Amino acid sequence: MYASPGAIHLHSQYSDGSGSIPHIARAARGAGIEWVIITDHDTLDGRAEQGYIDGVLTLVD
């Protein structure tokens, strides 16, 4: 079995969060998280920034 630590349900500056998507990815990497799913309210504007950022798979949904 393979474990992959991740985080679901984060918000960026495009919604009611305060961090940019790259900032979120860097913080995740520092915490040992391999992937994040950003779930901003009422917007998908961050989709242009999704992908691997600093080695963290960053998805916007």
Tab-separated table of C-alpha atoms in Angstrom:
chain	number	residue	atom	x	y	z
A	1	MET	CA	0.000	0.000	0.000
A	2	TYR	CA	1.204	3.506	-0.784
A	3	ALA	CA	0.359	6.454	1.444
A	4	SER	CA	0.378	9.946	-0.008
A	5	PRO	CA	-0.234	12.764	2.461
A	6	GLY	CA	-2.474	15.481	1.091
A	7	ALA	CA	-4.849	18.258	2.019
A	8	ILE	CA	-8.383	18.775	0.760
A	9	HIS	CA	-10.536	21.887	1.157
A	10	LEU	CA	-8.156	24.825	1.153
A	11	HIS	CA	-8.961	28.381	0.093
A	12	SER	CA	-6.659	30.802	-1.721
A	13	GLN	CA	-6.649	34.548	-2.212
A	14	TYR	CA	-9.133	34.033	-5.052
A	15	SER	CA	-11.778	33.256	-2.434
A	16	ASP	CA	-11.817	33.817	1.327
A	17	GLY	CA	-8.249	32.630	1.943
A	18	SER	CA	-5.227	34.890	2.220
A	19	GLY	CA	-2.428	32.963	0.504
A	20	SER	CA	-1.537	32.736	-3.152
A	21	ILE	CA	-1.579	29.310	-4.752
A	22	PRO	CA	2.246	29.134	-4.915
A	23	HIS	CA	2.398	30.155	-1.237
A	24	ILE	CA	-0.025	27.354	-0.336
A	25	ALA	CA	2.084	24.839	-2.298
A	26	ARG	CA	5.313	25.957	-0.590
A	27	ALA	CA	3.687	25.709	2.846
A	28	ALA	CA	2.397	22.238	1.985
A	29	ARG	CA	5.857	21.103	0.905
A	30	GLY	CA	7.291	22.398	4.177
A	31	ALA	CA	4.713	20.322	6.061
A	32	GLY	CA	5.501	17.151	4.099
A	33	ILE	CA	2.264	17.273	2.102
A	34	GLU	CA	2.500	15.925	-1.464
A	35	TRP	CA	-0.782	17.209	-2.917
A	36	VAL	CA	-3.449	19.813	-2.209
A	37	ILE	CA	-6.925	20.463	-3.557
A	38	ILE	CA	-7.957	24.105	-3.406
A	39	THR	CA	-11.717	24.568	-3.186
A	40	ASP	CA	-12.273	28.304	-3.508
A	41	HIS	CA	-15.835	29.565	-3.182
A	42	ASP	CA	-17.671	30.553	-6.391
A	43	THR	CA	-14.565	30.796	-8.585
A	44	LEU	CA	-12.188	28.657	-10.602
A	45	ASP	CA	-9.813	31.550	-11.351
A	46	GLY	CA	-6.913	29.650	-9.788
A	47	ARG	CA	-7.087	26.849	-12.363
A	48	ALA	CA	-4.524	28.617	-14.548
A	49	GLU	CA	-2.013	28.107	-11.709
A	50	GLN	CA	-2.694	24.434	-10.964
A	51	GLY	CA	-0.130	21.724	-11.591
A	52	TYR	CA	3.090	20.765	-9.844
A	53	ILE	CA	4.366	23.711	-7.829
A	54	ASP	CA	7.596	23.148	-5.895
A	55	GLY	CA	6.992	19.396	-6.153
A	56	VAL	CA	3.443	19.560	-4.749
A	57	LEU	CA	0.552	18.513	-6.985
A	58	THR	CA	-1.794	21.481	-6.713
A	59	LEU	CA	-5.336	21.146	-8.059
A	60	VAL	CA	-8.145	23.709	-8.115
A	61	ASP	CA	-11.715	22.461	-7.998
